[in-house]
Amino acid sequence: MKKTVTFSEICDKLARGGVESPAFEAGELICHFERVSRALVRFGDYSSAELLSAVERRTQGEPLQYIIGEWEFFGLRMFCGKGCLIPRPETAELVNLIKDNEKGHSPQHILDLCTGSGCIAIALSKALP
């Protein structure tokens, strides 16, 4: 018989593993691996091997973004794998600073080298067409 877990059990396991936002991360993992909408994550019993493995990986300290393989940044889904820098709130601040600085100016060239996923250049190309 397959082992099943609830949202609450996943939250408890993540909290015991030192995850700072266990409810948020449990929801992200369930949405991704079980294909459940965010509104319904608290109401099911889950048993996929992928989800159970992902919860274990997270309790071992692997970043959520690497486990899921992507992360949202400025409304865009970005690939995020091992060896790639994870988009952070500070990265969003940088993009906003550049966007604000470029308002009312003629287009400038922006170079984004060796910063990770390319999310800065992609977000800026969408914001500053």
PDB file of C-alpha atoms in Angstrom:
ATOM      1  CA  MET A   1       0.000   0.000   0.000  1.00  0.00           C
ATOM      2  CA  LYS A   2       1.286   3.463  -0.928  1.00  0.00           C
ATOM      3  CA  LYS A   3       2.167   5.841   1.876  1.00  0.00           C
ATOM      4  CA  THR A   4       0.017   8.969   1.796  1.00  0.00           C
ATOM      5  CA  VAL A   5       0.699  12.304   3.451  1.00  0.00           C
ATOM      6  CA  THR A   6      -1.376  15.402   4.070  1.00  0.00           C
ATOM      7  CA  PHE A   7      -0.467  19.048   3.667  1.00  0.00           C
ATOM      8  CA  SER A   8      -0.106  19.324   7.460  1.00  0.00           C
ATOM      9  CA  GLU A   9       2.228  16.338   7.624  1.00  0.00           C
ATOM     10  CA  ILE A  10       4.398  17.785   4.872  1.00  0.00           C
ATOM     11  CA  CYS A  11       4.489  21.139   6.711  1.00  0.00           C
ATOM     12  CA  ASP A  12       5.527  19.397   9.935  1.00  0.00           C
ATOM     13  CA  LYS A  13       8.298  17.475   8.185  1.00  0.00           C
ATOM     14  CA  LEU A  14       9.616  20.610   6.485  1.00  0.00           C
ATOM     15  CA  ALA A  15       9.514  22.561   9.764  1.00  0.00           C
ATOM     16  CA  ARG A  16      11.436  19.810  11.548  1.00  0.00           C
ATOM     17  CA  GLY A  17      13.939  19.970   8.683  1.00  0.00           C
ATOM     18  CA  GLY A  18      14.565  23.656   9.369  1.00  0.00           C
ATOM     19  CA  VAL A  19      12.594  25.122   6.457  1.00  0.00           C
ATOM     20  CA  GLU A  20      11.683  28.729   7.322  1.00  0.00           C
ATOM     21  CA  SER A  21       8.344  28.842   5.462  1.00  0.00           C
ATOM     22  CA  PRO A  22       7.037  25.267   5.621  1.00  0.00           C
ATOM     23  CA  ALA A  23       3.419  26.046   4.618  1.00  0.00           C
ATOM     24  CA  PHE A  24       4.474  28.063   1.570  1.00  0.00           C
ATOM     25  CA  GLU A  25       7.003  25.454   0.477  1.00  0.00           C
ATOM     26  CA  ALA A  26       4.643  22.528   1.091  1.00  0.00           C
ATOM     27  CA  GLY A  27       2.118  24.278  -1.138  1.00  0.00           C
ATOM     28  CA  GLU A  28       4.707  24.873  -3.858  1.00  0.00           C
ATOM     29  CA  LEU A  29       5.822  21.233  -3.801  1.00  0.00           C
ATOM     30  CA  ILE A  30       2.270  19.882  -3.871  1.00  0.00           C
ATOM     31  CA  CYS A  31       1.234  22.225  -6.688  1.00  0.00           C
ATOM     32  CA  HIS A  32       4.248  21.215  -8.741  1.00  0.00           C
ATOM     33  CA  PHE A  33       4.381  17.461  -8.179  1.00  0.00           C
ATOM     34  CA  GLU A  34       0.684  16.690  -7.715  1.00  0.00           C
ATOM     35  CA  ARG A  35      -0.635  19.260 -10.241  1.00  0.00           C
ATOM     36  CA  VAL A  36      -3.079  20.594  -7.647  1.00  0.00           C
ATOM     37  CA  SER A  37      -4.218  24.216  -7.601  1.00  0.00           C
ATOM     38  CA  ARG A  38      -2.981  26.386  -4.750  1.00  0.00           C
ATOM     39  CA  ALA A  39      -6.555  26.679  -3.427  1.00  0.00           C
ATOM     40  CA  LEU A  40      -6.823  22.905  -2.915  1.00  0.00           C
ATOM     41  CA  VAL A  41      -3.431  21.873  -1.514  1.00  0.00           C
ATOM     42  CA  ARG A  42      -4.681  21.677   2.083  1.00  0.00           C
ATOM     43  CA  PHE A  43      -7.470  19.221   1.298  1.00  0.00           C
ATOM     44  CA  GLY A  44      -5.876  16.145  -0.236  1.00  0.00           C
ATOM     45  CA  ASP A  45      -3.889  13.063   0.619  1.00  0.00           C
ATOM     46  CA  TYR A  46      -0.762  12.788  -1.491  1.00  0.00           C
ATOM     47  CA  SER A  47       1.285   9.757  -2.396  1.00  0.00           C
ATOM     48  CA  SER A  48       3.423  10.416  -5.468  1.00  0.00           C
ATOM     49  CA  ALA A  49       6.973   9.163  -5.123  1.00  0.00           C
ATOM     50  CA  GLU A  50       8.196  12.401  -6.710  1.00  0.00           C
ATOM     51  CA  LEU A  51       6.543  14.539  -4.023  1.00  0.00           C
ATOM     52  CA  LEU A  52       7.772  12.381  -1.166  1.00  0.00           C
ATOM     53  CA  SER A  53      11.295  12.452  -2.606  1.00  0.00           C
ATOM     54  CA  ALA A  54      11.111  16.239  -3.071  1.00  0.00           C
ATOM     55  CA  VAL A  55      10.073  16.756   0.554  1.00  0.00           C
ATOM     56  CA  GLU A  56      12.996  14.635   1.684  1.00  0.00           C
ATOM     57  CA  ARG A  57      15.424  16.549  -0.547  1.00  0.00           C
ATOM     58  CA  ARG A  58      14.148  19.839   0.868  1.00  0.00           C
ATOM     59  CA  THR A  59      14.613  18.672   4.463  1.00  0.00           C
ATOM     60  CA  GLN A  60      18.210  17.851   3.519  1.00  0.00           C
ATOM     61  CA  GLY A  61      18.771  21.488   2.540  1.00  0.00           C
ATOM     62  CA  GLU A  62      18.399  21.401  -1.243  1.00  0.00           C
ATOM     63  CA  PRO A  63      16.876  24.698  -2.427  1.00  0.00           C
ATOM     64  CA  LEU A  64      13.195  24.566  -3.335  1.00  0.00           C
ATOM     65  CA  GLN A  65      13.925  26.224  -6.672  1.00  0.00           C
ATOM     66  CA  TYR A  66      16.366  23.466  -7.688  1.00  0.00           C
ATOM     67  CA  ILE A  67      13.894  20.758  -6.674  1.00  0.00           C
ATOM     68  CA  ILE A  68      11.095  22.312  -8.722  1.00  0.00           C
ATOM     69  CA  GLY A  69      13.472  23.249 -11.542  1.00  0.00           C
ATOM     70  CA  GLU A  70      11.992  26.670 -12.167  1.00  0.00           C
ATOM     71  CA  TRP A  71      11.011  29.842 -10.344  1.00  0.00           C
ATOM     72  CA  GLU A  72       8.874  32.862 -11.102  1.00  0.00           C
ATOM     73  CA  PHE A  73      10.583  36.208 -11.583  1.00  0.00           C
ATOM     74  CA  PHE A  74       8.684  39.298 -12.758  1.00  0.00           C
ATOM     75  CA  GLY A  75       5.798  37.105 -13.879  1.00  0.00           C
ATOM     76  CA  LEU A  76       8.065  34.870 -15.958  1.00  0.00           C
ATOM     77  CA  ARG A  77       8.864  31.220 -15.262  1.00  0.00           C
ATOM     78  CA  MET A  78      12.663  30.827 -15.236  1.00  0.00           C
ATOM     79  CA  PHE A  79      14.675  27.625 -15.377  1.00  0.00           C
ATOM     80  CA  CYS A  80      16.528  27.170 -12.120  1.00  0.00           C
ATOM     81  CA  GLY A  81      18.833  24.174 -11.784  1.00  0.00           C
ATOM     82  CA  LYS A  82      21.929  23.256  -9.847  1.00  0.00           C
ATOM     83  CA  GLY A  83      24.776  25.609 -10.597  1.00  0.00           C
ATOM     84  CA  CYS A  84      22.379  28.425 -11.514  1.00  0.00           C
ATOM     85  CA  LEU A  85      21.931  31.416  -9.243  1.00  0.00           C
ATOM     86  CA  ILE A  86      18.399  31.570  -7.844  1.00  0.00           C
ATOM     87  CA  PRO A  87      16.514  34.842  -8.492  1.00  0.00           C
ATOM     88  CA  ARG A  88      16.251  36.677  -5.175  1.00  0.00           C
ATOM     89  CA  PRO A  89      14.287  39.704  -3.924  1.00  0.00           C
ATOM     90  CA  GLU A  90      17.481  41.764  -4.281  1.00  0.00           C
ATOM     91  CA  THR A  91      17.567  40.798  -7.960  1.00  0.00           C
ATOM     92  CA  ALA A  92      14.063  42.176  -8.375  1.00  0.00           C
ATOM     93  CA  GLU A  93      15.189  45.400  -6.703  1.00  0.00           C
ATOM     94  CA  LEU A  94      18.020  45.673  -9.239  1.00  0.00           C
ATOM     95  CA  VAL A  95      15.624  45.169 -12.158  1.00  0.00           C
ATOM     96  CA  ASN A  96      13.249  47.795 -10.739  1.00  0.00           C
ATOM     97  CA  LEU A  97      16.132  50.243 -10.273  1.00  0.00           C
ATOM     98  CA  ILE A  98      17.242  49.801 -13.887  1.00  0.00           C
ATOM     99  CA  LYS A  99      13.645  50.090 -15.169  1.00  0.00           C
ATOM    100  CA  ASP A 100      13.094  53.298 -13.188  1.00  0.00           C
ATOM    101  CA  ASN A 101      16.411  54.739 -14.368  1.00  0.00           C
ATOM    102  CA  GLU A 102      15.601  54.029 -18.035  1.00  0.00           C
ATOM    103  CA  LYS A 103      12.169  55.712 -18.051  1.00  0.00           C
ATOM    104  CA  GLY A 104      12.094  58.585 -20.497  1.00  0.00           C
ATOM    105  CA  HIS A 105      15.528  57.803 -21.943  1.00  0.00           C
ATOM    106  CA  SER A 106      16.442  56.457 -25.328  1.00  0.00           C
ATOM    107  CA  PRO A 107      17.094  52.709 -25.368  1.00  0.00           C
ATOM    108  CA  GLN A 108      20.382  51.628 -23.828  1.00  0.00           C
ATOM    109  CA  HIS A 109      22.351  48.439 -24.163  1.00  0.00           C
ATOM    110  CA  ILE A 110      22.228  46.150 -21.161  1.00  0.00           C
ATOM    111  CA  LEU A 111      24.697  43.324 -20.683  1.00  0.00           C
ATOM    112  CA  ASP A 112      23.918  40.492 -18.264  1.00  0.00           C
ATOM    113  CA  LEU A 113      26.912  38.169 -18.024  1.00  0.00           C
ATOM    114  CA  CYS A 114      27.430  35.190 -15.713  1.00  0.00           C
ATOM    115  CA  THR A 115      24.624  36.103 -13.323  1.00  0.00           C
ATOM    116  CA  GLY A 116      22.737  32.832 -13.372  1.00  0.00           C
ATOM    117  CA  SER A 117      19.506  32.075 -15.183  1.00  0.00           C
ATOM    118  CA  GLY A 118      19.507  35.169 -17.380  1.00  0.00           C
ATOM    119  CA  CYS A 119      16.442  36.411 -15.519  1.00  0.00           C
ATOM    120  CA  ILE A 120      17.757  39.984 -15.275  1.00  0.00           C
ATOM    121  CA  ALA A 121      18.203  40.387 -19.032  1.00  0.00           C
ATOM    122  CA  ILE A 122      14.941  38.586 -19.822  1.00  0.00           C
ATOM    123  CA  ALA A 123      12.904  40.646 -17.334  1.00  0.00           C
ATOM    124  CA  LEU A 124      14.461  43.861 -18.599  1.00  0.00           C
ATOM    125  CA  SER A 125      13.842  42.946 -22.237  1.00  0.00           C
ATOM    126  CA  LYS A 126      10.156  42.437 -21.375  1.00  0.00           C
ATOM    127  CA  ALA A 127       9.972  45.657 -19.328  1.00  0.00           C
ATOM    128  CA  LEU A 128      11.996  47.823 -21.727  1.00  0.00           C
ATOM    129  CA  PRO A 129      11.065  46.647 -25.218  1.00  0.00           C
TER     130      PRO A 129
END
